[in-house]
Amino acid sequence: MSQPATKILVIGYVWPEPRSSAAGGHMMQILDCFLRQGWDITFSSPATTGEHKADLAALGIHERTIELNSSSFDDFIRELAPDIVLFDRFMMEEQFGWRVEQQCPHALRVLETSDLQSLRDARQQRLKEHLKNQPDCDDFQALFTPALHEEFQLMAGTDLAKREIAAIYRCDISLMISNVEIQLLTEHFKVPAALLHWFPLLVEAPTAAFTPYEERAHFLSIGNFRHAPNWDAVLWMKNSVWPLIRQRLPGARLHIYGAYTPPKATALHNPAQGFHVMNWAEDALQVMSAARICLAPLRFGAGIKGKLADAMLCGTPNITTPIGAEGMADTQPWPGLIAESASALADAAVALYQDPQAWTQAQENGRQLLAERYAPALHGAQLVQRLEQCRRELSQHRRTNFTGSMLRHHLHKSTQYMAQWIEAKNRAL
């Protein structure tokens, strides 16, 4: 008699939009790994549906809208009785973790971090302070090159880091998209390696020929405008990087694509300057494949960058910063150029744009990097193996994580009472 399929419950911060953000794409890659195992998946979220939401039902994934601060979730999860619960970002663990533990204590609790939000936020604050003190600065080497112990010092006093890392401790396994962030957590925050699993973006290395240099033109930048690092990069391009490129390539155009384009972004559209704000791309890979260079001048951020993985997939060399390249290549050759100032980024962009030989080599570097580091079959199998092993050894795994048990006890009690108070208050209204 066959065993029943493993039941998975995903509690999403938002409904996944794989064509709007790397986070949405990564969630779909996780779901695909589970589907390939024949697992029974339910995706739930308290969020409203976005305009680019993936059709989960068409994939055989059950969908369920849930409520914050409502005991209706208790009835739902108790009836579902999942074997594994995946929290999409730490805020969902804070909201629903105590309910999951109360109703399904033997379910494996997994956290999808997407990236370390506390690291991204700390870097953003550092950039703001830097610009406040040096408003005309265009060289950010000091921001791009701190050692991990300096990043730790930057983060350690923040409430966001305490919340996020506490959630990592409270879960049985946390999925980390960047091995650099694993190093930061294990070496400086002293998070046990047994609680972390490296699961980067999954991209099958292309085998077909790329669109060649001669058939491409212009520059492209892409990214969800709701993501603060992307908007900051657009402003830096508009004010500093792009004018330097246009001085030397007066006929060049920059096409900027992104979901949820706000009026402040469309106001930057200026064809006379070759600066084109294009809104959302129906087919991001198609427009990426037509561009000669992908620009990603990120001044802060965390995790690894979906736009750069897409550029490699399309054979489009990129120009980025150390923040953009962080955690993506290890020791492999970079598929483009990395620079730390507006003038250096412009120099790199112009040089690569005009050098067919260097451009073609960068293109092939991207293909090789995808093959060596982002193979879906390898990482998918390792994830499934890790989850199944942890389920088999769950009691011992949790005994060795006393800190997590202690944090669950204290936070979940306070969260439980607050949620119950809010629910009672809402009923009285």
CSV table of C-alpha atoms in Angstrom, one decimal, residues 218 238 242-243 245-247 249-255 266-278:
chain,number,residue,atom,x,y,z
A,218,HIS,CA,21.1,49.7,-26.0
A,238,LYS,CA,19.2,59.0,-13.8
A,242,TRP,CA,23.5,57.5,-17.3
A,243,PRO,CA,24.5,61.1,-18.2
A,245,ILE,CA,27.3,57.0,-20.5
A,246,ARG,CA,25.3,59.3,-22.9
A,247,GLN,CA,28.2,61.7,-23.1
A,249,LEU,CA,27.5,57.1,-26.5
A,250,PRO,CA,25.1,59.9,-27.6
A,251,GLY,CA,22.8,57.5,-29.5
A,252,ALA,CA,22.4,54.9,-26.7
A,253,ARG,CA,19.1,54.3,-25.0
A,254,LEU,CA,18.4,52.9,-21.5
A,255,HIS,CA,15.1,51.0,-21.2
A,266,THR,CA,7.2,57.6,-15.0
A,267,ALA,CA,8.1,61.3,-14.3
A,268,LEU,CA,11.7,60.4,-15.1
A,269,HIS,CA,10.9,59.3,-18.6
A,270,ASN,CA,12.9,61.5,-21.0
A,271,PRO,CA,13.5,60.2,-24.5
A,272,ALA,CA,15.6,63.2,-25.4
A,273,GLN,CA,18.1,61.9,-22.9
A,274,GLY,CA,17.7,58.3,-24.0
A,275,PHE,CA,16.1,57.5,-20.6
A,276,HIS,CA,13.0,55.4,-21.2
A,277,VAL,CA,10.8,54.2,-18.4
A,278,MET,CA,8.9,51.3,-19.9
